[in-house]
Coordinates of C-alpha atoms and ligand atoms in Angstrom, one line a residue:
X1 CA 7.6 -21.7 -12.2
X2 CA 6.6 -19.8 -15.2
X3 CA 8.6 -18.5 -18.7
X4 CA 10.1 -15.6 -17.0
X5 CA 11.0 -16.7 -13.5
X6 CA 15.0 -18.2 -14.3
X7 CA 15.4 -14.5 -15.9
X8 CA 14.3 -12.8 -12.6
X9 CA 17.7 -12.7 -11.1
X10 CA 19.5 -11.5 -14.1
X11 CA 16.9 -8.7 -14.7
X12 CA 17.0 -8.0 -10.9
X13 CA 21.4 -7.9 -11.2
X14 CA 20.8 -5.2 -14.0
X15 CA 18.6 -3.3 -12.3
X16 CA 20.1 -3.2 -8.7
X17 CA 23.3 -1.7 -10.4
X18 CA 21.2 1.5 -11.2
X19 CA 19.9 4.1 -8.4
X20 CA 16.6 2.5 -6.9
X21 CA 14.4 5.1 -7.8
X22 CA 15.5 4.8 -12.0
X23 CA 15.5 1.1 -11.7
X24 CA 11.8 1.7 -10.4
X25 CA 10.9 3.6 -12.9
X26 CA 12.6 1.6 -15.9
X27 CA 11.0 -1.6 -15.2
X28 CA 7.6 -0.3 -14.6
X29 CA 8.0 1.5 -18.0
X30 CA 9.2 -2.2 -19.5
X31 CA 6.6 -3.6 -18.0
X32 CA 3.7 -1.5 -19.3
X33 CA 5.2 -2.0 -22.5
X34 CA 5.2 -5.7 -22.5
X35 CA 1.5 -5.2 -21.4
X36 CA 0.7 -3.2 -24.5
X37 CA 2.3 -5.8 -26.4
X38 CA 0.1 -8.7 -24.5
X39 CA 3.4 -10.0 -23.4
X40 CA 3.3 -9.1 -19.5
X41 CA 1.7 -12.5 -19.2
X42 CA 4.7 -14.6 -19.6
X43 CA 5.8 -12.6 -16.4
X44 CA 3.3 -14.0 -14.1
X45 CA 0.7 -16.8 -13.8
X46 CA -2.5 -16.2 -12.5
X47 CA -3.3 -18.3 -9.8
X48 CA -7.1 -18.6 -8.9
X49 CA -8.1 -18.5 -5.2
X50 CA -11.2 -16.6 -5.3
X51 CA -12.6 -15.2 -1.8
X52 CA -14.8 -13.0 -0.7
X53 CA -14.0 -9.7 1.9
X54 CA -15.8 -6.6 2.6
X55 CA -18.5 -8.0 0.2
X56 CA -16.0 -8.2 -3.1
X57 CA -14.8 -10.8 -4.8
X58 CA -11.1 -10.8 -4.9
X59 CA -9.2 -13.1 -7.5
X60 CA -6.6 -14.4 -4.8
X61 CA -5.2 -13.1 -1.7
X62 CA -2.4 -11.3 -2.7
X63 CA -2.4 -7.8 -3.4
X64 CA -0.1 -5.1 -4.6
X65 CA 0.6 -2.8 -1.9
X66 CA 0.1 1.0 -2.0
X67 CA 3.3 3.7 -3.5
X68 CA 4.7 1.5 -6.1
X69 CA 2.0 3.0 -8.9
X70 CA 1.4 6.3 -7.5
X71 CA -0.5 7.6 -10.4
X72 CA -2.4 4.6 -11.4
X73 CA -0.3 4.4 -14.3
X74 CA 0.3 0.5 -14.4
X75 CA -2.6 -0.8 -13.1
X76 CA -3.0 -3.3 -16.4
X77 CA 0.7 -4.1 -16.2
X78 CA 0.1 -5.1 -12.6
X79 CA -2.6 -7.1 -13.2
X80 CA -1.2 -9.0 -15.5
X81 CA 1.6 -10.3 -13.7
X82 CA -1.0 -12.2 -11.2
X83 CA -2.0 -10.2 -7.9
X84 CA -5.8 -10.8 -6.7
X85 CA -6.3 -7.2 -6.0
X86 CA -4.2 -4.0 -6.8
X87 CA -4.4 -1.1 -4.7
X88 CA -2.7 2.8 -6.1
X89 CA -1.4 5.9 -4.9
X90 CA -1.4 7.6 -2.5
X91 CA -2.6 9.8 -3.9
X92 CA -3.1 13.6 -2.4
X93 CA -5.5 16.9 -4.3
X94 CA -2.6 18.6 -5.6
X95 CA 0.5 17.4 -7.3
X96 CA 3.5 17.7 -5.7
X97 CA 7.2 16.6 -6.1
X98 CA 8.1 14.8 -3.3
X99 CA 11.4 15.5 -1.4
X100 CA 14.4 16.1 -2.9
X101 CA 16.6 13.1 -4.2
X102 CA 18.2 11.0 -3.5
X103 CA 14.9 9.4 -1.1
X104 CA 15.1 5.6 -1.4
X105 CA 17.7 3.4 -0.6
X106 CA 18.4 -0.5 -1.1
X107 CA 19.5 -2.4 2.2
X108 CA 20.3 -5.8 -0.1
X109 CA 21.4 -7.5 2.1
X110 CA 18.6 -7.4 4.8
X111 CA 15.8 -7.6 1.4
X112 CA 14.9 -4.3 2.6
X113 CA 14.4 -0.6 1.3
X114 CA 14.7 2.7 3.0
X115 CA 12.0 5.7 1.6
X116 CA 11.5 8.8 2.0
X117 CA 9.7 10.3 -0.9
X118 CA 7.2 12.4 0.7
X119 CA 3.8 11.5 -1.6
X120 CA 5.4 12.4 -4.8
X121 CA 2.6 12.2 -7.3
X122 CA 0.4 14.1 -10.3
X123 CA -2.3 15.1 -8.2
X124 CA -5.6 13.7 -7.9
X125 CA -7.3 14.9 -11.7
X126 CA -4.6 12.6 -13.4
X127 CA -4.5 10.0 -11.0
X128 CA -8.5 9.6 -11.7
X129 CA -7.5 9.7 -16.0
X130 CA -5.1 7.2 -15.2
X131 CA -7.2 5.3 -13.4
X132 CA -10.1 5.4 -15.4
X133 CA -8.0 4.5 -18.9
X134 CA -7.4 1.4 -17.2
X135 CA -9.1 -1.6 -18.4
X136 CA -8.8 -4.0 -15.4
X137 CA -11.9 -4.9 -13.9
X138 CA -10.9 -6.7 -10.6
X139 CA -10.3 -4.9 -7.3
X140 CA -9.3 -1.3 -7.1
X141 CA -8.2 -0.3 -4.0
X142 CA -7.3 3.4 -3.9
X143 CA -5.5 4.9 -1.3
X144 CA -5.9 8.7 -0.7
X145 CA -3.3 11.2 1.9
X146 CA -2.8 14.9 2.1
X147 CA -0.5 17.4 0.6
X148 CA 3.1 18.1 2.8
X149 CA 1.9 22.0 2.8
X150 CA -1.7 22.0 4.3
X151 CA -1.9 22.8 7.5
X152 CA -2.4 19.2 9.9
X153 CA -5.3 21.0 11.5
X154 CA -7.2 21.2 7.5
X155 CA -6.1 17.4 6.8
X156 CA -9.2 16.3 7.1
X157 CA -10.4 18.4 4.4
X158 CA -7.6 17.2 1.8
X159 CA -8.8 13.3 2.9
X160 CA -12.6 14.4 1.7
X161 CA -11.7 16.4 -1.6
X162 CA -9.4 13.2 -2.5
X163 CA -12.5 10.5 -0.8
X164 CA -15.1 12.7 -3.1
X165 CA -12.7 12.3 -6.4
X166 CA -11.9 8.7 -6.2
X167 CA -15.0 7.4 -4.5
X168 CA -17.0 6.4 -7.7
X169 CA -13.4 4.5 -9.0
X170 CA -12.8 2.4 -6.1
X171 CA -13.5 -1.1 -5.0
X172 CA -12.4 0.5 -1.3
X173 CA -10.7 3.6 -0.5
X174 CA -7.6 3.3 1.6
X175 CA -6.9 6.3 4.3
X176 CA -3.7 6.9 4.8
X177 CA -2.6 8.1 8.1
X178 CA 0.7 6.3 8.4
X179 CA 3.3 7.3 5.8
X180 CA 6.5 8.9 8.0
X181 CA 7.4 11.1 4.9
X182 CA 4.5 14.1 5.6
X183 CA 5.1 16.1 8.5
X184 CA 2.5 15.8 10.9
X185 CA 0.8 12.6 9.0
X186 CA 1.2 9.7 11.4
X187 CA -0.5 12.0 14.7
X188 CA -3.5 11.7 13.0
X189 CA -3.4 8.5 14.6
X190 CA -3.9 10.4 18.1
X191 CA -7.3 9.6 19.4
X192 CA -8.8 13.4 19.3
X193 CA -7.3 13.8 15.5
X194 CA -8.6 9.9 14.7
X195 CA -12.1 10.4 15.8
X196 CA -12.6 13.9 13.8
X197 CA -10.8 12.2 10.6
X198 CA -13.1 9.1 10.8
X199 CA -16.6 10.6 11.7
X200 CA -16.2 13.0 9.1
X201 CA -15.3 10.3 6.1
X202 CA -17.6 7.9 7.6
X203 CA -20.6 10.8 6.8
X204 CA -19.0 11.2 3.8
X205 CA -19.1 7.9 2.6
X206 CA -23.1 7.8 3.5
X207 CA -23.7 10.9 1.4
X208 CA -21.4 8.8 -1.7
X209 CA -23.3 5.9 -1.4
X210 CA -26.1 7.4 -1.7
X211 CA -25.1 9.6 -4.5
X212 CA -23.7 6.5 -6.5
X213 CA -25.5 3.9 -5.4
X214 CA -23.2 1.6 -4.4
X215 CA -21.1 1.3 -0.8
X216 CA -17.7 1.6 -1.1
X217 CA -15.7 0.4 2.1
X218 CA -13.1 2.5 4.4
X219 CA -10.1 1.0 5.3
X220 CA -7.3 2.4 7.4
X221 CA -3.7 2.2 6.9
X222 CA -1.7 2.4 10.0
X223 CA 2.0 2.5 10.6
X224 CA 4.0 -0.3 12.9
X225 CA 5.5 2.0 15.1
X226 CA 2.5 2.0 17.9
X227 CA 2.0 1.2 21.3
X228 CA -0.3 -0.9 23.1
X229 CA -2.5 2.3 24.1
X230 CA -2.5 3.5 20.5
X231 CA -3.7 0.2 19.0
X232 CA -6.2 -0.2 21.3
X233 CA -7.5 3.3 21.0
X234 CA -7.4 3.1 16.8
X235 CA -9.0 -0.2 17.4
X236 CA -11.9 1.1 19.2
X237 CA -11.8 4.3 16.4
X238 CA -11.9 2.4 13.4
X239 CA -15.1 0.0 14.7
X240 CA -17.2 2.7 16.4
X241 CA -16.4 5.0 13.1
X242 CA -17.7 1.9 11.4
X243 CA -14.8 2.1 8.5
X244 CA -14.8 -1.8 7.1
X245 CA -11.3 -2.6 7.4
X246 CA -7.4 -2.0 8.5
X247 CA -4.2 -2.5 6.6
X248 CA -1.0 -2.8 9.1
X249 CA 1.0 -1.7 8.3
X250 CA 3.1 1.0 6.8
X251 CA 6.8 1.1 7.0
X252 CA 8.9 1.5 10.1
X253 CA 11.0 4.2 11.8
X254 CA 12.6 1.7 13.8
X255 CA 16.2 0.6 12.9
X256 CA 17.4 -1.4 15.3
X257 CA 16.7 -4.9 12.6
X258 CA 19.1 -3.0 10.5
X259 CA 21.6 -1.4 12.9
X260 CA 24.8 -0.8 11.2
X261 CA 23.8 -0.5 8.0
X262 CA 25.3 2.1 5.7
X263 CA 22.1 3.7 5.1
X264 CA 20.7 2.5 8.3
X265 CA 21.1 6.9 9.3
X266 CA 18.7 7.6 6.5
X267 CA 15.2 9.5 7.6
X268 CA 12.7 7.5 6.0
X269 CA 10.6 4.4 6.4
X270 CA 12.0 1.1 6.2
X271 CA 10.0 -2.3 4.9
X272 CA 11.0 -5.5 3.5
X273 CA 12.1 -8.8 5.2
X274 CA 13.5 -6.7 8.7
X275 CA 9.9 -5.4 9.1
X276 CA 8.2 -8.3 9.0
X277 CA 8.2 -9.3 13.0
X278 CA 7.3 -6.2 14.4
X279 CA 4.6 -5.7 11.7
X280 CA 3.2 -9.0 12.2
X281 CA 3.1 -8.1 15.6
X282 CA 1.3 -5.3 15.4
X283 CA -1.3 -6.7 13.3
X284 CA -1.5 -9.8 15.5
X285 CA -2.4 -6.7 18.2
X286 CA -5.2 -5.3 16.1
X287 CA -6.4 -8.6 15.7
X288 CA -6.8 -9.0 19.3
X289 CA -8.4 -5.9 19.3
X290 CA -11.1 -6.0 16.5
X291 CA -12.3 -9.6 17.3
X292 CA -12.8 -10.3 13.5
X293 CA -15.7 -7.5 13.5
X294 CA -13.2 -6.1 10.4
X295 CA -10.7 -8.0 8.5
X296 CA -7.2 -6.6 8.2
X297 CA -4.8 -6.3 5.4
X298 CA -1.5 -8.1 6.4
X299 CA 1.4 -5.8 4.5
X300 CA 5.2 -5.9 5.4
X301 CA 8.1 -7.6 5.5
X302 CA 6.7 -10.7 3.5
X303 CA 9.3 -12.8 1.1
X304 CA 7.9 -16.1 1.1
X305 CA 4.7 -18.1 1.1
X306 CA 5.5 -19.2 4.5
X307 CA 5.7 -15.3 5.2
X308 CA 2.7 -14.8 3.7
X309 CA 0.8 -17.6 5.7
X310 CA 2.2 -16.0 8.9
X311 CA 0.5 -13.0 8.1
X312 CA -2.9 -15.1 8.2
X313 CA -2.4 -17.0 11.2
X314 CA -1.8 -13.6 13.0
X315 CA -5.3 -12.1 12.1
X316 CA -4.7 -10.9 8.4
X317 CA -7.1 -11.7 6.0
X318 CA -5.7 -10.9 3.1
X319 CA -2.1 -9.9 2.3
X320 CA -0.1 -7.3 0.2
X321 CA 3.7 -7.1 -0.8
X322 CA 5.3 -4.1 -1.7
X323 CA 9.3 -4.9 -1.0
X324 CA 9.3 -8.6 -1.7
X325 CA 8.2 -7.8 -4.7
X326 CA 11.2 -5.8 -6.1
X327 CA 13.5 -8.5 -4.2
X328 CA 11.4 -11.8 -5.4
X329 CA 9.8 -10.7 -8.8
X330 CA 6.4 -11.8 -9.6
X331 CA 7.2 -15.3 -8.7
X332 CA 6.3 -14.5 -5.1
X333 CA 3.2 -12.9 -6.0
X334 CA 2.6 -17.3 -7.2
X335 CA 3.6 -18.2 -4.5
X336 CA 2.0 -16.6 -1.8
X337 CA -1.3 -16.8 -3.4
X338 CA -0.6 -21.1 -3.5
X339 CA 0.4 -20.7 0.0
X340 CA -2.6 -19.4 1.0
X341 CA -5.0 -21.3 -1.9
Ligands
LIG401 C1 9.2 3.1 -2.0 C2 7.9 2.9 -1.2 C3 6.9 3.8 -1.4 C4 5.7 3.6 -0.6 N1 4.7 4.5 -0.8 C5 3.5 4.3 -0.1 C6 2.4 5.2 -0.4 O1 2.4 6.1 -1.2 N2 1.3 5.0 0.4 C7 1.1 3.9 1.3 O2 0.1 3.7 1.9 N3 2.2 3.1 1.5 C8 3.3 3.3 0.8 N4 4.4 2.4 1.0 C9 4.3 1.3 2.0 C10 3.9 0.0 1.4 O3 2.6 0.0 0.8 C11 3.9 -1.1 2.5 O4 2.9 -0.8 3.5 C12 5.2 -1.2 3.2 O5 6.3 -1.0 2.3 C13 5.4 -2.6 3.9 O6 5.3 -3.6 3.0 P1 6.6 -4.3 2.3 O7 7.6 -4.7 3.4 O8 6.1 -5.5 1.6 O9 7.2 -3.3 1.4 C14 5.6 2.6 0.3 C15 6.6 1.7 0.4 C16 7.8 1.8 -0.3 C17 8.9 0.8 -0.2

């Protein structure tokens, strides 16, 4: 329990009365406020669980999942609230609006959220001022995608001018291959597309390193709605590519945890508490698969410390929240990170 945590509720009442995507934006603005004014430390307490994955050292296991600070605009604010590592974006060359509004939806009474906002974000030159103003010195992931108008068959090159740009920033660079908002995005994950996507950034990422002098590790962010044949194939990609790690996953398609709902119709992707199982599950696959060569990221669906744990005794080896977060407040980021201390 910390100074803020009996206020959660009430702040969470106040905000759930306004359209998701103002709340969103309100509270982050609050928040990075309160930073500036040192007091986004009575929001959160730091819990210390230091371990070590793809050679950095990460303050606890709990990260900040990718899309909630698109621009790398909160990055302090973030921090300051507790989370062991804090990953941004995504974040594509070009800026670009997103799709038109209304795009994300509350399901409050699964915990959930419905998006569909399409990689709305400033582009990759502010992104990078953003991200460099910050003063945060833990781990940076940043998580790079394409723009909705170029062509699937020129992806690859959008992934390289946005790997190129952030490369030199990042404690790892997140590809993202799994958001259901870009048409086209998620059959990347076909083997033929996968292979070109991965050799190309893996030569890329020798040519940065040896450019900067340091290694900065791949990881790849899949999406939950995959068959066996897929995982096994993306599996086998992501090792022989030699990229250092996976996040699963994304959010879902799928509806059928939330059939019924009133904006259960909604295109989008769904996370939060009714993506937990098949997530989990789909991790536990890749698990299977990878035989601990790579660790994986555990992301969706978690609302608890036992949630969280769940995640780890399925393969993860670390965990991110995203949903839970805007349901729970930064009391869960505490809590998972005691669960898994
Ligand atoms: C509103 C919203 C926007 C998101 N934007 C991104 C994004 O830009 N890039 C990305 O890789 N994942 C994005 N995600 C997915 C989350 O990072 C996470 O993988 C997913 O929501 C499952 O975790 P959760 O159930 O804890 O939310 C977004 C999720 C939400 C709810």
């Amino acid at each position: 329990m910390n100074f803020f945590s009996p206020f959660y509720p009430l702040a969470r009442a106040a905000l759930f009365k306004l359209d998701p995507e103002i709340a969103h934006d309100l509270a982050l603005h609050s928040l990075k406020n309160l930073e500036k004014a040192h007091l986004a430390g009575l929001l959160g307490q730091r819990v210390s669980a230091p371990r070590e994955v793809f050679g950095l050292k990460f303050a606890n296991a709990v990260g900040l999942a990718a899309g909630l600070d698109k621009n790398g605009e909160y990055i302090d604010a973030m921090a300051a609230l507790g989370f062991g590592f804090i990953e941004v974006g995504t974040v594509t060359p070009r800026a670009q609006p997103g799709n038109p509004k209304p795009r994300m939806f509350r399901l409050t009474e699964d915990e959930a959220l419905i998006n569909r906002l399409g990689f709305n974000n400033g582009g990759l030159d502010a992104f990078l001022v953003n991200v460099q103003r910050a003063k945060y010195a833990g781990v940076l992931g940043l998580n790079i995608g394409k723009n909705f108008d170029t062509p699937i068959e020129r992806a690859v090159d959008d992934y390289v001018i946005c790997l190129r740009g952030v490369y030199p920033h990042a404690s790892y660079v997140t590809v993202n291959i799994s958001s259901p908002n870009t048409k086209g995005l998620r059959d990347l994950q076909a083997a033929a597309q996968l292979e070109k996507l991965l050799s190309t950034l893996k030569i890329e990422q020798l040519k940065l390193a040896k450019k900067y002098k340091k290694t900065v590790p791949l990881v790849l962010k899949i999406a939950p709605d995959l068959d066996l044949k897929s995982i096994k194939d993306i599996a086998r990609l992501t090792l022989d590519n030699g990229f250092d790690g996976i996040i699963a996953t994304n959010t879902t398609l799928a509806r059928d945890t939330v059939r019924g709902h009133k904006h259960a119709n909604e295109a989008g992707g769904l996370s939060g508490r009714p993506l937990f199982s098949p997530s989990t599950e789909v991790l536990r696959e890749f698990a299977k698969q990878v035989k601990g060569h790579i660790p994986i990221i555990g992301v969706g669906g978690i609302m608890s410390g036992a949630d969280a744990k769940l995640k780890i005794n399925a393969g993860a080896t670390l965990v991110q929240i995203y949903t839970g977060f805007i349901y729970k407040g930064p009391a869960l980021i505490r809590e998972c990170a005691l669960a898994l201390k």
